[in-house]
Each structure stands twice: as C-alpha cells, then as structure tokens.
C-alpha cells in the first residue's frame, strides 16, 4: 500500500489521507477497510485488482444502493482514471462478469456510471416513468430515506460536476471500449439539473463521432445520449442505419414527434430484428432493446390510438409478449386516466381488451397482469373483462 500511495495522483492521495473512513459506512458496516480496497485497484497483481473492483460493486454500491462511503470512493476512482495502470486488462471477479475484454479504466468508468444512475434515481419522476423497468406501484412504495441514506444521496449528487470533469476526456479516447464506458457515465451525469451548461460541449464531442467511420453501436449510443440530454436529434431520424434512427427517436428530445413516433413503431413491428441490433445492451440500457423502444413510443404518443395497431399486435402475439415490460405498460397507456365505467370503450381500447381475452389461456394474459389491470382500474380476471366487451 505504501508503494501504491507514493504513485497516486496528488488529488487521490490527498482524498485518501484526508477522509475519515472509519466514520463512514458501506453495505456491510464500517468503511475502515475501503482505503486498502481503493489502493488495491492499482495493484500490479490482476487478481488483487479484480477483488478490489468486486468490493466496489458489493460493498460500496451494493445492488445500486448508495452509502456514506460511496461519494468519497467515487471521487477517488475519478482521480485515478488516467493512472497508467488503467491500461491493464481487467478480469471480472464474478461468474456473471461478462462482456467483451476491456481494461481497468473502462471498468472504473462503468462503475462511475452506475453511481451516477443511482444518484439520479427519483430526481425526475417523469424521467423515471419512461424507464423500461418502471411499474405504477413503484411510486406508491416510495419511502422516506433515513438520515444516512439521505446524506449518501446528497453527497453523490453534489460530486457529479467533479465526476463529469474526470470522465469527459475519455469521450474522445482512442479505445472504443473506454469511449463507450465514458459515454455510459456521461449520460446520467449530464442529466443532472446543475450540469446543463456542460451539455453543449459534450454534444460537440459526440457529433464528431457520428461520422460514417464509427460503427453502428457507437453512433446509436451517441444518438441516444443526445436525445436524453434534450438536444435536437431530428436530423438523425433520416440516418441510413435504422438502429441509429431509433436511438435518435427515443427522447425525451427536442425532435420531430410525428417522425420519431413513426420510426419507433416501425421498429416494434419487427421486434426480433430490433432486439438483435445490440446483443450486448447499450450503456444504461438493460433488458431487450424493444422494451425501451416500446416505452418511448408509449410516452411519445399523444393518444393511445396512435400506437394501437402495433400495441394490440404485441398483445395478440401471445408468448412473445412480456408481462411487465410490454403487455402491462400497453394496458396502462390505453387507460392512462383509469377505466371509467360511465364512458364506453374506444375502438382501440376494445380491440386491446379483446386481444387480452383471446390470448389469456395461452399466455396467462390477464391473470399474469393482475397488478397492471388493478392499476388501470379494470377487472382482474378474464370473465370480468369479457363481461365488459
């Protein structure tokens, strides 16, 4: 540890020595062990580095939870991003650590992105509801944070400018894996209200990577980032690559709404192809890509009728439709204000419920969607729905 300390950048060394680690907490108790863990990230032994990286995931950011040690640990990681050891190959510690080969720098950037995503959660409820994993009962189960949780949350939000300043140089890295990891961190960081002034410069850096030389994955990731940051991506809706067009349409963006919705619906008509564009999910997007495309289309539509033909086809497809990420969100969008028995169904609502009834026995289409039907104020069984049609 003495050897590693002597080679640390000044900012990292000062942070390490000035922080009262024993007064901080991680997922398993006192953070007094974290200084050794942080220094071990730069050990010459790849196994030691791997174990230290695993501790960041399991202790400092356990399942996305923030602790009082998370902010100072993140600042340390940001301070060592340009350390020479960052070029060393990174070996995942856990069996589920997959993905393409990458160096330590890319791995640390991915972790900083996860910190940024956790810090942003709950900051913008409208944005949270467009996430492919959001469910209506999430808002009902929000609870008050205890003082330590609040302190950890505020601390992680306060350091976002410093984290972004450390990440930005790597948006132009010659290593594509580092560039992607840096973009994965920059997207949630620049979504913070206080960092809007940094967005134009970041947008210029991304626009420079949108040339024909860049591959589909990088161009699509840049298009999505520009949309998330509220930049106008209308020009990319005419891109020659459908995957880039779709990512430009995801929003929430300053974009031609009608054209963007048409791009998204076209992708949902062939979900197998859409899912195949990114076998390894783009940074910040887990799950099948069609889930994100669907949520964006439902959010972009001003009325359910605009998306009804595609949405009904998804439900009628039966086994290819997923309860929480497809059928449920479609149902809730069709009855956005809740079912009102004093108003007759629109043709689009009728067709949707008929698709649920017709596929119920094969797909558990209503029984498997009880919580979503309840959230929409509808009967929670096939007989109840059939009686309304």
XYZ file of N, CA, C and O in Angstrom, residues 41 49 53 81 83-92 100-111 170 173-179 181-182:
144
model
N -6.947 -1.289 -6.249
C -7.369 -1.142 -7.642
C -6.170 -0.936 -8.567
O -6.247 -1.228 -9.762
N -6.463 -6.657 -8.188
C -7.289 -5.606 -8.788
C -8.720 -6.080 -8.979
O -9.680 -5.340 -8.742
N -12.050 -4.416 -7.334
C -13.154 -3.949 -8.168
C -14.478 -4.567 -7.729
O -15.519 -3.910 -7.712
N -8.457 7.720 -12.881
C -8.836 7.255 -14.216
C -7.680 7.310 -15.207
O -7.582 6.463 -16.096
N -4.493 7.038 -14.445
C -3.304 6.343 -13.939
C -2.841 5.307 -14.979
O -3.669 4.663 -15.640
N -1.543 5.121 -15.143
C -1.035 4.150 -16.129
C -1.613 2.741 -15.959
O -1.768 2.010 -16.948
N -1.926 2.353 -14.720
C -2.476 1.016 -14.504
C -3.855 0.870 -15.151
O -4.336 -0.251 -15.360
N -4.473 1.974 -15.495
C -5.770 1.910 -16.157
C -5.733 1.184 -17.479
O -6.764 0.705 -17.963
N -4.552 1.068 -18.068
C -4.412 0.369 -19.347
C -4.324 -1.143 -19.179
O -4.395 -1.884 -20.162
N -4.186 -1.598 -17.935
C -4.078 -3.040 -17.687
C -5.400 -3.729 -17.973
O -6.481 -3.172 -17.737
N -5.332 -4.945 -18.454
C -6.547 -5.703 -18.739
C -7.298 -5.987 -17.442
O -6.708 -6.340 -16.421
N -8.620 -5.825 -17.508
C -9.448 -6.054 -16.323
C -10.077 -7.436 -16.398
O -10.642 -7.820 -17.425
N -9.984 -8.173 -15.296
C -10.590 -9.502 -15.208
C -11.747 -9.445 -14.229
O -11.573 -9.072 -13.062
N -12.948 -9.806 -14.693
C -14.109 -9.833 -13.814
C -13.926 -10.839 -12.696
O -13.341 -11.916 -12.895
N -17.300 -7.937 -23.564
C -16.028 -8.002 -24.292
C -14.855 -7.662 -23.385
O -15.022 -7.013 -22.348
N -13.639 -8.088 -23.759
C -12.447 -7.737 -22.966
C -12.303 -6.223 -22.870
O -12.568 -5.504 -23.833
N -11.885 -5.741 -21.713
C -11.719 -4.299 -21.525
C -10.614 -4.075 -20.504
O -10.237 -4.984 -19.770
N -10.148 -2.846 -20.443
C -9.107 -2.542 -19.475
C -9.715 -2.007 -18.184
O -10.932 -1.796 -18.075
N -8.870 -1.789 -17.198
C -9.326 -1.323 -15.891
C -10.011 0.024 -15.999
O -11.014 0.276 -15.324
N -9.493 0.894 -16.845
C -10.088 2.229 -16.994
C -11.557 2.119 -17.424
O -12.425 2.806 -16.885
N -11.829 1.271 -18.387
C -13.211 1.106 -18.844
C -14.088 0.570 -17.716
O -15.225 1.015 -17.530
N -13.559 -0.384 -16.947
C -14.327 -0.954 -15.844
C -14.652 0.100 -14.791
O -15.769 0.148 -14.247
N -13.694 0.973 -14.493
C -13.931 2.018 -13.497
C -14.929 3.050 -14.011
O -15.757 3.572 -13.241
N -14.885 3.350 -15.292
C -15.857 4.273 -15.876
C -17.267 3.692 -15.809
O -18.236 4.408 -15.531
N -17.379 2.398 -16.068
C -18.699 1.743 -15.955
C -19.223 1.878 -14.529
O -20.395 2.187 -14.308
N -18.360 1.675 -13.561
C -18.786 1.777 -12.162
C -19.217 3.205 -11.815
O -20.236 3.406 -11.144
N -12.329 11.148 -21.630
C -12.331 9.798 -22.183
C -13.450 9.591 -23.208
O -13.534 8.529 -23.824
N -11.441 9.037 -26.198
C -10.367 8.050 -26.087
C -10.210 7.268 -27.393
O -11.187 6.992 -28.092
N -8.993 6.872 -27.744
C -8.798 6.029 -28.931
C -9.320 4.602 -28.737
O -9.500 3.874 -29.716
N -9.569 4.216 -27.495
C -10.072 2.874 -27.188
C -11.607 2.896 -27.231
O -12.241 3.591 -26.436
N -12.244 2.147 -28.139
C -13.706 2.186 -28.250
C -14.422 1.728 -26.987
O -15.513 2.221 -26.675
N -13.840 0.771 -26.244
C -14.480 0.315 -25.011
C -14.446 1.406 -23.946
O -15.396 1.576 -23.177
N -13.362 2.161 -23.896
C -13.267 3.274 -22.954
C -14.238 4.373 -23.353
O -14.921 4.958 -22.500
N -14.315 4.682 -24.655
C -15.265 5.704 -25.116
C -16.689 5.333 -24.727
O -17.471 6.163 -24.256
N -17.696 3.292 -22.322
C -17.868 3.351 -20.869
C -17.970 4.798 -20.395
O -18.750 5.125 -19.489
N -17.187 5.679 -21.004
C -17.245 7.092 -20.642
C -18.604 7.682 -20.997
O -19.182 8.462 -20.230
